[in-house]
PDB file of C-alpha atoms and ligand atoms in Angstrom:
ATOM      1  CA  MET A   1      90.831  70.370 127.925  1.00  0.00           C
ATOM      2  CA  MET A   2      89.895  72.549 124.962  1.00  0.00           C
ATOM      3  CA  GLU A   3      86.595  71.594 123.357  1.00  0.00           C
ATOM      4  CA  THR A   4      87.056  70.422 119.774  1.00  0.00           C
ATOM      5  CA  LEU A   5      84.768  69.310 116.981  1.00  0.00           C
ATOM      6  CA  ARG A   6      85.077  67.665 113.608  1.00  0.00           C
ATOM      7  CA  VAL A   7      84.296  69.733 110.547  1.00  0.00           C
ATOM      8  CA  VAL A   8      84.266  69.111 106.816  1.00  0.00           C
ATOM      9  CA  VAL A   9      85.692  71.424 104.158  1.00  0.00           C
ATOM     10  CA  ASP A  10      82.516  72.440 102.359  1.00  0.00           C
ATOM     11  CA  ALA A  11      83.861  75.093  99.986  1.00  0.00           C
ATOM     12  CA  LEU A  12      87.136  76.653  98.954  1.00  0.00           C
ATOM     13  CA  SER A  13      87.135  79.915  97.058  1.00  0.00           C
ATOM     14  CA  ARG A  14      89.835  82.202  95.771  1.00  0.00           C
ATOM     15  CA  GLN A  15      89.662  85.663  97.347  1.00  0.00           C
ATOM     16  CA  GLY A  16      92.015  87.886  95.428  1.00  0.00           C
ATOM     17  CA  LYS A  17      95.430  86.810  94.272  1.00  0.00           C
ATOM     18  CA  GLU A  18      96.787  85.194  97.405  1.00  0.00           C
ATOM     19  CA  ASN A  19      93.868  84.406  99.676  1.00  0.00           C
ATOM     20  CA  VAL A  20      91.583  81.446  99.929  1.00  0.00           C
ATOM     21  CA  ALA A  21      88.303  81.319 101.852  1.00  0.00           C
ATOM     22  CA  VAL A  22      87.500  78.024 103.544  1.00  0.00           C
ATOM     23  CA  SER A  23      83.963  77.154 104.547  1.00  0.00           C
ATOM     24  CA  LEU A  24      83.706  74.481 107.247  1.00  0.00           C
ATOM     25  CA  VAL A  25      80.520  72.647 108.229  1.00  0.00           C
ATOM     26  CA  ALA A  26      79.984  70.302 111.173  1.00  0.00           C
ATOM     27  CA  GLU A  27      80.610  66.663 110.281  1.00  0.00           C
ATOM     28  CA  SER A  28      77.641  65.771 112.481  1.00  0.00           C
ATOM     29  CA  GLY A  29      75.303  68.039 110.519  1.00  0.00           C
ATOM     30  CA  GLN A  30      74.413  69.824 113.763  1.00  0.00           C
ATOM     31  CA  PRO A  31      74.592  73.625 114.109  1.00  0.00           C
ATOM     32  CA  LEU A  32      78.056  74.895 114.976  1.00  0.00           C
ATOM     33  CA  PRO A  33      78.775  76.583 118.324  1.00  0.00           C
ATOM     34  CA  GLU A  34      77.773  80.223 118.656  1.00  0.00           C
ATOM     35  CA  TRP A  35      80.476  82.825 118.168  1.00  0.00           C
ATOM     36  CA  GLU A  36      80.820  86.588 118.213  1.00  0.00           C
ATOM     37  CA  ALA A  37      82.673  88.919 115.900  1.00  0.00           C
ATOM     38  CA  GLY A  38      86.401  88.972 116.651  1.00  0.00           C
ATOM     39  CA  ALA A  39      86.512  85.264 117.547  1.00  0.00           C
ATOM     40  CA  HIS A  40      88.984  82.779 116.141  1.00  0.00           C
ATOM     41  CA  ILE A  41      89.274  79.017 115.954  1.00  0.00           C
ATOM     42  CA  ASP A  42      92.273  76.698 116.094  1.00  0.00           C
ATOM     43  CA  LEU A  43      92.584  74.537 113.008  1.00  0.00           C
ATOM     44  CA  HIS A  44      94.297  71.180 113.576  1.00  0.00           C
ATOM     45  CA  LEU A  45      95.905  70.390 110.252  1.00  0.00           C
ATOM     46  CA  ASP A  46      96.825  66.919 109.048  1.00  0.00           C
ATOM     47  CA  ASN A  47     100.500  67.829 109.017  1.00  0.00           C
ATOM     48  CA  GLY A  48     100.376  68.175 112.811  1.00  0.00           C
ATOM     49  CA  LEU A  49     100.224  71.956 112.878  1.00  0.00           C
ATOM     50  CA  ILE A  50      97.667  73.928 114.881  1.00  0.00           C
ATOM     51  CA  ARG A  51      96.945  77.390 113.538  1.00  0.00           C
ATOM     52  CA  GLN A  52      94.583  80.164 114.652  1.00  0.00           C
ATOM     53  CA  TYR A  53      92.325  81.867 112.141  1.00  0.00           C
ATOM     54  CA  SER A  54      89.734  84.593 112.689  1.00  0.00           C
ATOM     55  CA  LEU A  55      86.183  83.703 111.846  1.00  0.00           C
ATOM     56  CA  THR A  56      84.694  85.910 109.203  1.00  0.00           C
ATOM     57  CA  GLY A  57      81.348  86.468 107.507  1.00  0.00           C
ATOM     58  CA  SER A  58      78.176  86.697 109.532  1.00  0.00           C
ATOM     59  CA  PRO A  59      78.295  85.554 113.182  1.00  0.00           C
ATOM     60  CA  THR A  60      74.580  84.783 112.951  1.00  0.00           C
ATOM     61  CA  ARG A  61      75.264  81.805 110.702  1.00  0.00           C
ATOM     62  CA  ARG A  62      75.441  78.547 112.618  1.00  0.00           C
ATOM     63  CA  ASP A  63      75.690  76.328 109.546  1.00  0.00           C
ATOM     64  CA  ARG A  64      79.332  77.074 108.748  1.00  0.00           C
ATOM     65  CA  PHE A  65      82.573  78.582 109.938  1.00  0.00           C
ATOM     66  CA  LEU A  66      84.195  80.813 107.333  1.00  0.00           C
ATOM     67  CA  ILE A  67      87.898  81.667 107.445  1.00  0.00           C
ATOM     68  CA  CYS A  68      90.084  83.368 104.866  1.00  0.00           C
ATOM     69  CA  VAL A  69      93.785  82.574 104.690  1.00  0.00           C
ATOM     70  CA  ARG A  70      96.555  84.419 102.919  1.00  0.00           C
ATOM     71  CA  LEU A  71      99.489  82.410 101.615  1.00  0.00           C
ATOM     72  CA  GLU A  72     102.281  83.738 103.790  1.00  0.00           C
ATOM     73  CA  SER A  73     105.665  83.937 102.162  1.00  0.00           C
ATOM     74  CA  GLN A  74     107.351  82.915 105.409  1.00  0.00           C
ATOM     75  CA  SER A  75     104.773  80.227 106.022  1.00  0.00           C
ATOM     76  CA  ARG A  76     105.869  77.679 108.574  1.00  0.00           C
ATOM     77  CA  GLY A  77     103.397  75.275 107.029  1.00  0.00           C
ATOM     78  CA  GLY A  78      99.928  76.510 108.026  1.00  0.00           C
ATOM     79  CA  SER A  79      98.897  78.759 105.177  1.00  0.00           C
ATOM     80  CA  ARG A  80     100.917  76.715 102.699  1.00  0.00           C
ATOM     81  CA  TYR A  81      99.074  73.555 103.700  1.00  0.00           C
ATOM     82  CA  ILE A  82      95.702  75.283 103.377  1.00  0.00           C
ATOM     83  CA  HIS A  83      96.545  76.718  99.963  1.00  0.00           C
ATOM     84  CA  GLU A  84      98.200  73.686  98.487  1.00  0.00           C
ATOM     85  CA  ARG A  85      96.838  70.570 100.158  1.00  0.00           C
ATOM     86  CA  LEU A  86      93.447  71.217 101.709  1.00  0.00           C
ATOM     87  CA  LYS A  87      90.707  69.506  99.700  1.00  0.00           C
ATOM     88  CA  LEU A  88      86.946  69.728  99.451  1.00  0.00           C
ATOM     89  CA  GLY A  89      85.339  67.084 101.652  1.00  0.00           C
ATOM     90  CA  GLN A  90      88.394  66.736 103.888  1.00  0.00           C
ATOM     91  CA  THR A  91      87.643  66.443 107.607  1.00  0.00           C
ATOM     92  CA  LEU A  92      89.509  68.485 110.197  1.00  0.00           C
ATOM     93  CA  THR A  93      89.437  69.071 113.924  1.00  0.00           C
ATOM     94  CA  VAL A  94      88.810  72.621 115.085  1.00  0.00           C
ATOM     95  CA  SER A  95      88.547  74.200 118.514  1.00  0.00           C
ATOM     96  CA  ALA A  96      85.439  75.914 119.750  1.00  0.00           C
ATOM     97  CA  PRO A  97      85.564  79.660 118.929  1.00  0.00           C
ATOM     98  CA  ARG A  98      87.431  81.872 121.403  1.00  0.00           C
ATOM     99  CA  ASN A  99      87.351  85.642 121.447  1.00  0.00           C
ATOM    100  CA  ALA A 100      90.081  88.024 122.578  1.00  0.00           C
ATOM    101  CA  PHE A 101      88.998  90.839 120.252  1.00  0.00           C
ATOM    102  CA  SER A 102      85.361  91.463 121.165  1.00  0.00           C
ATOM    103  CA  LEU A 103      83.317  94.475 120.185  1.00  0.00           C
ATOM    104  CA  LEU A 104      82.496  96.700 123.149  1.00  0.00           C
ATOM    105  CA  PRO A 105      79.306  98.756 123.317  1.00  0.00           C
ATOM    106  CA  ALA A 106      79.867 102.088 121.558  1.00  0.00           C
ATOM    107  CA  GLN A 107      77.941 104.855 119.861  1.00  0.00           C
ATOM    108  CA  LYS A 108      79.944 104.361 116.699  1.00  0.00           C
ATOM    109  CA  ILE A 109      82.585 101.887 115.578  1.00  0.00           C
ATOM    110  CA  VAL A 110      85.418 102.669 113.188  1.00  0.00           C
ATOM    111  CA  LEU A 111      87.019  99.586 111.644  1.00  0.00           C
ATOM    112  CA  MET A 112      90.406  99.761 109.944  1.00  0.00           C
ATOM    113  CA  ALA A 113      91.870  96.723 108.203  1.00  0.00           C
ATOM    114  CA  ALA A 114      94.922  96.103 106.068  1.00  0.00           C
ATOM    115  CA  GLY A 115      95.450  93.026 103.942  1.00  0.00           C
ATOM    116  CA  ILE A 116      94.041  89.815 105.347  1.00  0.00           C
ATOM    117  CA  GLY A 117      93.317  91.718 108.577  1.00  0.00           C
ATOM    118  CA  ILE A 118      89.941  92.259 106.986  1.00  0.00           C
ATOM    119  CA  THR A 119      88.721  88.864 108.256  1.00  0.00           C
ATOM    120  CA  PRO A 120      87.696  89.674 111.858  1.00  0.00           C
ATOM    121  CA  LEU A 121      86.605  93.171 110.857  1.00  0.00           C
ATOM    122  CA  LEU A 122      84.195  91.821 108.241  1.00  0.00           C
ATOM    123  CA  ALA A 123      82.578  89.774 111.016  1.00  0.00           C
ATOM    124  CA  MET A 124      82.367  92.967 113.096  1.00  0.00           C
ATOM    125  CA  LEU A 125      80.768  94.832 110.209  1.00  0.00           C
ATOM    126  CA  GLU A 126      78.171  92.069 109.819  1.00  0.00           C
ATOM    127  CA  SER A 127      77.452  92.129 113.532  1.00  0.00           C
ATOM    128  CA  LEU A 128      77.115  95.931 113.663  1.00  0.00           C
ATOM    129  CA  GLU A 129      74.799  95.899 110.668  1.00  0.00           C
ATOM    130  CA  VAL A 130      72.536  93.470 112.530  1.00  0.00           C
ATOM    131  CA  SER A 131      72.651  95.371 115.840  1.00  0.00           C
ATOM    132  CA  GLY A 132      72.108  98.734 114.148  1.00  0.00           C
ATOM    133  CA  THR A 133      75.279 100.303 115.584  1.00  0.00           C
ATOM    134  CA  PRO A 134      76.688 102.957 113.222  1.00  0.00           C
ATOM    135  CA  PHE A 135      80.016 101.930 111.722  1.00  0.00           C
ATOM    136  CA  ALA A 136      82.578 102.856 109.082  1.00  0.00           C
ATOM    137  CA  LEU A 137      84.957 100.257 107.663  1.00  0.00           C
ATOM    138  CA  HIS A 138      88.158 101.265 105.873  1.00  0.00           C
ATOM    139  CA  TYR A 139      90.035  98.437 104.190  1.00  0.00           C
ATOM    140  CA  TYR A 140      93.558  99.068 102.851  1.00  0.00           C
ATOM    141  CA  VAL A 141      94.871  96.670 100.270  1.00  0.00           C
ATOM    142  CA  LYS A 142      97.659  96.635  97.726  1.00  0.00           C
ATOM    143  CA  ASP A 143      95.544  96.597  94.560  1.00  0.00           C
ATOM    144  CA  ARG A 144      92.167  95.555  93.223  1.00  0.00           C
ATOM    145  CA  GLN A 145      93.370  92.059  92.343  1.00  0.00           C
ATOM    146  CA  SER A 146      94.382  91.440  95.957  1.00  0.00           C
ATOM    147  CA  THR A 147      91.031  92.309  97.542  1.00  0.00           C
ATOM    148  CA  ALA A 148      89.620  89.565  99.756  1.00  0.00           C
ATOM    149  CA  LEU A 149      85.955  88.933 100.569  1.00  0.00           C
ATOM    150  CA  LEU A 150      84.836  91.569  98.096  1.00  0.00           C
ATOM    151  CA  ARG A 151      81.411  90.013  97.601  1.00  0.00           C
ATOM    152  CA  HIS A 152      80.655  90.583 101.286  1.00  0.00           C
ATOM    153  CA  LEU A 153      81.915  94.168 101.220  1.00  0.00           C
ATOM    154  CA  ALA A 154      80.613  95.525  97.914  1.00  0.00           C
ATOM    155  CA  ARG A 155      76.997  95.994  98.925  1.00  0.00           C
ATOM    156  CA  ARG A 156      74.828  98.597 100.550  1.00  0.00           C
ATOM    157  CA  PHE A 157      74.761  98.760 104.313  1.00  0.00           C
ATOM    158  CA  GLN A 158      71.939 100.211 106.327  1.00  0.00           C
ATOM    159  CA  HIS A 159      73.974 101.305 109.342  1.00  0.00           C
ATOM    160  CA  GLY A 160      77.371 102.128 107.972  1.00  0.00           C
ATOM    161  CA  SER A 161      79.778 102.300 105.072  1.00  0.00           C
ATOM    162  CA  CYS A 162      82.629 100.315 103.618  1.00  0.00           C
ATOM    163  CA  ASP A 163      85.496 101.961 101.725  1.00  0.00           C
ATOM    164  CA  ILE A 164      88.352 100.083 100.106  1.00  0.00           C
ATOM    165  CA  TRP A 165      91.624 101.955  99.555  1.00  0.00           C
ATOM    166  CA  TYR A 166      94.264 100.735  97.128  1.00  0.00           C
ATOM    167  CA  SER A 167      97.950 101.541  97.607  1.00  0.00           C
ATOM    168  CA  SER A 168      98.445 101.055  93.859  1.00  0.00           C
ATOM    169  CA  GLU A 169      96.116 104.012  93.326  1.00  0.00           C
ATOM    170  CA  GLY A 170      97.909 106.287  95.773  1.00  0.00           C
ATOM    171  CA  ASN A 171      95.757 105.587  98.807  1.00  0.00           C
ATOM    172  CA  SER A 172      98.082 103.761 101.145  1.00  0.00           C
ATOM    173  CA  PRO A 173      97.451 104.390 104.860  1.00  0.00           C
ATOM    174  CA  ARG A 174     100.580 106.567 104.964  1.00  0.00           C
ATOM    175  CA  VAL A 175      98.940 109.130 102.713  1.00  0.00           C
ATOM    176  CA  HIS A 176      95.281 108.500 103.375  1.00  0.00           C
ATOM    177  CA  LEU A 177      93.517 108.500 106.709  1.00  0.00           C
ATOM    178  CA  PRO A 178      89.734 108.513 106.988  1.00  0.00           C
ATOM    179  CA  ALA A 179      87.804 111.451 108.391  1.00  0.00           C
ATOM    180  CA  GLU A 180      86.454 109.211 111.163  1.00  0.00           C
ATOM    181  CA  LEU A 181      89.999 108.756 112.453  1.00  0.00           C
ATOM    182  CA  ILE A 182      91.110 112.343 111.974  1.00  0.00           C
ATOM    183  CA  GLN A 183      88.091 113.764 113.798  1.00  0.00           C
ATOM    184  CA  PRO A 184      87.203 111.342 116.603  1.00  0.00           C
ATOM    185  CA  GLU A 185      83.578 111.479 117.715  1.00  0.00           C
ATOM    186  CA  ALA A 186      82.680 111.115 121.375  1.00  0.00           C
ATOM    187  CA  GLY A 187      81.624 107.558 122.161  1.00  0.00           C
ATOM    188  CA  SER A 188      83.454 106.045 119.181  1.00  0.00           C
ATOM    189  CA  HIS A 189      85.741 103.041 119.356  1.00  0.00           C
ATOM    190  CA  LEU A 190      88.370 102.110 116.784  1.00  0.00           C
ATOM    191  CA  TYR A 191      89.223  98.505 115.897  1.00  0.00           C
ATOM    192  CA  MET A 192      92.184  97.695 113.683  1.00  0.00           C
ATOM    193  CA  CYS A 193      93.680  94.534 112.283  1.00  0.00           C
ATOM    194  CA  GLY A 194      96.609  94.052 109.926  1.00  0.00           C
ATOM    195  CA  PRO A 195     100.397  93.940 109.847  1.00  0.00           C
ATOM    196  CA  GLN A 196     102.159  95.353 112.885  1.00  0.00           C
ATOM    197  CA  GLY A 197     103.479  98.352 110.937  1.00  0.00           C
ATOM    198  CA  PHE A 198      99.981  99.288 109.833  1.00  0.00           C
ATOM    199  CA  MET A 199      98.579  99.081 113.327  1.00  0.00           C
ATOM    200  CA  SER A 200     101.410 101.063 114.899  1.00  0.00           C
ATOM    201  CA  HIS A 201     100.868 103.772 112.313  1.00  0.00           C
ATOM    202  CA  VAL A 202      97.095 103.889 112.793  1.00  0.00           C
ATOM    203  CA  LYS A 203      97.435 103.830 116.583  1.00  0.00           C
ATOM    204  CA  ASN A 204      99.994 106.661 116.607  1.00  0.00           C
ATOM    205  CA  GLN A 205      97.875 108.752 114.270  1.00  0.00           C
ATOM    206  CA  ALA A 206      94.746 108.114 116.312  1.00  0.00           C
ATOM    207  CA  LEU A 207      96.433 109.101 119.586  1.00  0.00           C
ATOM    208  CA  ALA A 208      97.822 112.220 117.916  1.00  0.00           C
ATOM    209  CA  LYS A 209      94.306 113.156 116.750  1.00  0.00           C
ATOM    210  CA  GLY A 210      92.890 112.894 120.248  1.00  0.00           C
ATOM    211  CA  TRP A 211      91.624 109.319 120.524  1.00  0.00           C
ATOM    212  CA  GLN A 212      91.779 107.866 124.023  1.00  0.00           C
ATOM    213  CA  GLN A 213      93.905 104.752 124.430  1.00  0.00           C
ATOM    214  CA  GLU A 214      90.896 102.874 125.893  1.00  0.00           C
ATOM    215  CA  ALA A 215      88.972 103.384 122.655  1.00  0.00           C
ATOM    216  CA  LEU A 216      91.643 101.683 120.536  1.00  0.00           C
ATOM    217  CA  HIS A 217      91.533  97.929 119.974  1.00  0.00           C
ATOM    218  CA  SER A 218      93.796  95.865 117.794  1.00  0.00           C
ATOM    219  CA  GLU A 219      94.707  92.374 116.767  1.00  0.00           C
ATOM    220  CA  ALA A 220      97.821  91.423 114.804  1.00  0.00           C
ATOM    221  CA  PHE A 221      96.871  88.887 112.189  1.00  0.00           C
ATOM    222  CA  MET A 222     100.276  87.374 111.732  1.00  0.00           C
ATOM    223  CA  ALA A 223     103.961  87.494 112.345  1.00  0.00           C
ATOM    224  CA  ALA A 224     105.351  88.514 109.005  1.00  0.00           C
ATOM    225  CA  ALA A 225     108.674  86.973 109.848  1.00  0.00           C
ATOM    226  CA  PRO A 226     109.501  83.581 111.333  1.00  0.00           C
ATOM    227  CA  ALA A 227     110.271  83.359 115.026  1.00  0.00           C
ATOM    228  CA  ASP A 228     114.001  83.443 114.591  1.00  0.00           C
ATOM    229  CA  THR A 229     113.897  86.810 112.843  1.00  0.00           C
ATOM    230  CA  THR A 230     111.987  88.750 115.460  1.00  0.00           C
ATOM    231  CA  PRO A 231     113.332  92.253 116.034  1.00  0.00           C
ATOM    232  CA  GLN A 232     115.219  91.167 119.174  1.00  0.00           C
ATOM    233  CA  GLY A 233     117.347  88.946 116.933  1.00  0.00           C
ATOM    234  CA  ASP A 234     118.114  91.641 114.385  1.00  0.00           C
ATOM    235  CA  GLU A 235     121.709  92.443 113.626  1.00  0.00           C
ATOM    236  CA  VAL A 236     123.477  95.279 111.896  1.00  0.00           C
ATOM    237  CA  PHE A 237     124.216  94.597 108.225  1.00  0.00           C
ATOM    238  CA  THR A 238     125.565  96.628 105.343  1.00  0.00           C
ATOM    239  CA  ILE A 239     123.491  97.929 102.473  1.00  0.00           C
ATOM    240  CA  THR A 240     125.356  98.597  99.245  1.00  0.00           C
ATOM    241  CA  ILE A 241     123.992 100.338  96.173  1.00  0.00           C
ATOM    242  CA  ALA A 242     125.329  98.859  92.965  1.00  0.00           C
ATOM    243  CA  SER A 243     125.453 102.078  90.917  1.00  0.00           C
ATOM    244  CA  SER A 244     128.194 103.725  92.984  1.00  0.00           C
ATOM    245  CA  GLY A 245     129.304 100.933  95.272  1.00  0.00           C
ATOM    246  CA  ALA A 246     128.520 103.155  98.278  1.00  0.00           C
ATOM    247  CA  SER A 247     127.587 101.242 101.413  1.00  0.00           C
ATOM    248  CA  TRP A 248     126.285 102.053 104.867  1.00  0.00           C
ATOM    249  CA  PRO A 249     125.518 100.068 108.007  1.00  0.00           C
ATOM    250  CA  VAL A 250     121.824  99.461 108.755  1.00  0.00           C
ATOM    251  CA  PRO A 251     121.375  99.551 112.541  1.00  0.00           C
ATOM    252  CA  VAL A 252     118.717  97.424 114.243  1.00  0.00           C
ATOM    253  CA  ASP A 253     116.440 100.394 114.842  1.00  0.00           C
ATOM    254  CA  LYS A 254     116.449 101.741 111.275  1.00  0.00           C
ATOM    255  CA  THR A 255     115.073 100.526 107.987  1.00  0.00           C
ATOM    256  CA  ILE A 256     117.121 100.224 104.813  1.00  0.00           C
ATOM    257  CA  ALA A 257     114.980 103.004 103.356  1.00  0.00           C
ATOM    258  CA  ALA A 258     115.756 105.341 106.258  1.00  0.00           C
ATOM    259  CA  VAL A 259     119.498 104.687 105.983  1.00  0.00           C
ATOM    260  CA  LEU A 260     119.429 105.341 102.236  1.00  0.00           C
ATOM    261  CA  GLN A 261     117.438 108.530 102.669  1.00  0.00           C
ATOM    262  CA  ASP A 262     119.788 109.741 105.414  1.00  0.00           C
ATOM    263  CA  ASN A 263     122.540 109.418 102.859  1.00  0.00           C
ATOM    264  CA  GLY A 264     120.753 111.276 100.114  1.00  0.00           C
ATOM    265  CA  VAL A 265     119.540 108.274  98.121  1.00  0.00           C
ATOM    266  CA  CYS A 266     116.059 108.675  96.698  1.00  0.00           C
ATOM    267  CA  VAL A 267     113.749 105.804  97.714  1.00  0.00           C
ATOM    268  CA  PRO A 268     110.202 105.491  96.343  1.00  0.00           C
ATOM    269  CA  LEU A 269     108.003 104.977  99.405  1.00  0.00           C
ATOM    270  CA  SER A 270     104.275 104.782  99.931  1.00  0.00           C
ATOM    271  CA  CYS A 271     102.867 102.604 102.716  1.00  0.00           C
ATOM    272  CA  GLU A 272     106.202 102.133 104.573  1.00  0.00           C
ATOM    273  CA  MET A 273     104.826  98.977 106.099  1.00  0.00           C
ATOM    274  CA  GLY A 274     105.446  96.329 103.486  1.00  0.00           C
ATOM    275  CA  ILE A 275     101.978  96.167 102.007  1.00  0.00           C
ATOM    276  CA  CYS A 276     102.118  98.191  98.776  1.00  0.00           C
ATOM    277  CA  GLY A 277     105.274  97.264  96.885  1.00  0.00           C
ATOM    278  CA  ALA A 278     106.343 100.838  96.046  1.00  0.00           C
ATOM    279  CA  CYS A 279     109.850 100.351  97.460  1.00  0.00           C
ATOM    280  CA  LEU A 280     110.607  96.915  95.995  1.00  0.00           C
ATOM    281  CA  THR A 281     114.139  96.960  94.616  1.00  0.00           C
ATOM    282  CA  PRO A 282     116.056  94.156  92.865  1.00  0.00           C
ATOM    283  CA  VAL A 283     118.637  92.312  94.963  1.00  0.00           C
ATOM    284  CA  ILE A 284     121.964  91.804  93.205  1.00  0.00           C
ATOM    285  CA  GLU A 285     123.899  90.034  95.929  1.00  0.00           C
ATOM    286  CA  GLY A 286     123.191  88.770  99.426  1.00  0.00           C
ATOM    287  CA  ARG A 287     120.214  87.103 101.094  1.00  0.00           C
ATOM    288  CA  ALA A 288     117.251  89.294 101.928  1.00  0.00           C
ATOM    289  CA  ASP A 289     115.271  88.733 105.134  1.00  0.00           C
ATOM    290  CA  HIS A 290     111.860  89.472 103.651  1.00  0.00           C
ATOM    291  CA  ARG A 291     109.377  91.106 106.023  1.00  0.00           C
ATOM    292  CA  ASP A 292     106.873  92.521 103.567  1.00  0.00           C
ATOM    293  CA  THR A 293     103.478  91.018 102.939  1.00  0.00           C
ATOM    294  CA  VAL A 294     103.272  92.248  99.374  1.00  0.00           C
ATOM    295  CA  GLN A 295     105.350  89.584  97.652  1.00  0.00           C
ATOM    296  CA  SER A 296     104.326  85.970  97.293  1.00  0.00           C
ATOM    297  CA  ALA A 297     106.266  83.061  98.735  1.00  0.00           C
ATOM    298  CA  ALA A 298     107.431  82.197  95.227  1.00  0.00           C
ATOM    299  CA  GLU A 299     108.713  85.715  94.643  1.00  0.00           C
ATOM    300  CA  LYS A 300     110.598  85.705  97.928  1.00  0.00           C
ATOM    301  CA  SER A 301     112.363  82.464  97.148  1.00  0.00           C
ATOM    302  CA  ALA A 302     112.941  83.028  93.420  1.00  0.00           C
ATOM    303  CA  SER A 303     116.477  83.132  92.067  1.00  0.00           C
ATOM    304  CA  SER A 304     115.912  86.751  91.100  1.00  0.00           C
ATOM    305  CA  GLN A 305     114.468  88.670  94.051  1.00  0.00           C
ATOM    306  CA  GLN A 306     113.342  92.117  95.110  1.00  0.00           C
ATOM    307  CA  VAL A 307     113.552  93.498  98.615  1.00  0.00           C
ATOM    308  CA  ALA A 308     111.108  95.871 100.310  1.00  0.00           C
ATOM    309  CA  LEU A 309     113.352  98.667 101.540  1.00  0.00           C
ATOM    310  CA  CYS A 310     110.797  99.974 104.004  1.00  0.00           C
ATOM    311  CA  CYS A 311     110.677  96.913 106.249  1.00  0.00           C
ATOM    312  CA  SER A 312     112.918  94.035 105.187  1.00  0.00           C
ATOM    313  CA  ARG A 313     116.434  93.323 106.398  1.00  0.00           C
ATOM    314  CA  SER A 314     119.267  91.020 105.414  1.00  0.00           C
ATOM    315  CA  PHE A 315     120.408  87.599 106.528  1.00  0.00           C
ATOM    316  CA  SER A 316     123.770  88.180 104.860  1.00  0.00           C
ATOM    317  CA  ALA A 317     126.326  90.651 106.229  1.00  0.00           C
ATOM    318  CA  ASN A 318     126.069  92.694 103.045  1.00  0.00           C
ATOM    319  CA  LEU A 319     123.100  93.231 100.757  1.00  0.00           C
ATOM    320  CA  VAL A 320     123.740  94.714  97.329  1.00  0.00           C
ATOM    321  CA  ILE A 321     120.724  96.281  95.658  1.00  0.00           C
ATOM    322  CA  ASP A 322     120.072  97.633  92.201  1.00  0.00           C
ATOM    323  CA  LEU A 323     120.021 101.345  92.947  1.00  0.00           C
TER     324      LEU A 323
HETATM  325  S1  FES B 401     106.635 101.439 100.830  1.00  0.00           S
HETATM  326 FE1  FES B 401     105.029 100.030 100.593  1.00  0.00          FE
HETATM  327  S2  FES B 401     106.030  98.119 100.584  1.00  0.00           S
HETATM  328 FE2  FES B 401     107.600  99.518 101.066  1.00  0.00          FE
END
């Protein structure tokens, strides 16, 4: 049976607009189990849910576990509970740390994170700084107000660098790739964590630039959509633009944006992976199946909604948008 321990919520801190960091200390007062960068713990929440969260901060610290949780718009209860109900001093059961995303020995490590995918990569950065392994961290985030764990990142590092790129300032991963990725150095390994679209893009770019598959390591930090909207369950729907009334079918293997562009409609795109908000367009009629990570839960359930054309789909047979 999985080893568990009781912990107490020792601190809660806001980390950008939609993230909260949770510091957990052992109820017994004893040091916590050792862990390595890339590890995660299961959190047993009072509402009966068990959720996995990457440990972040310095792996050398045995006095606390630090996690950072984004409020997911499609939350099935985990992130919502943590954001809305978790209290200082509350006790919880957690699993011992497990690691399926370990750092391998390398001459240099390139870390690429998007959104809340920064959590395991911050732990890697801390670990590399201690071991003296050269590293470069590139963190892609929507805007300055959304940056998580900034206090840990905005400092000088002896063995590497940390750069934060904001989509709102024209530096989404679609238009910006770091030199370390474009010109792979022998003996380097690349670790990435973020939404699936981000990782597919980074992986494809890396392979195209000559990286070996064995040097690429990734961990998806979440399913942006609930289980019943996985791609296998996708269906064709119709997208209609309100200005002309023109409509086109959106097949399962194409985005709304791609269909619109194929038909000569201009779509403002930047990240093309649901993290920047450039393509958000008001919905006039129909029920959007939101797959972006840029809008909050409240925005996605508001009476007046916007849909991310680069990644979202539709629950209704027809979706009318304000274009
Ligand atoms: S282009 Fe960035 S969210 Fe759609």
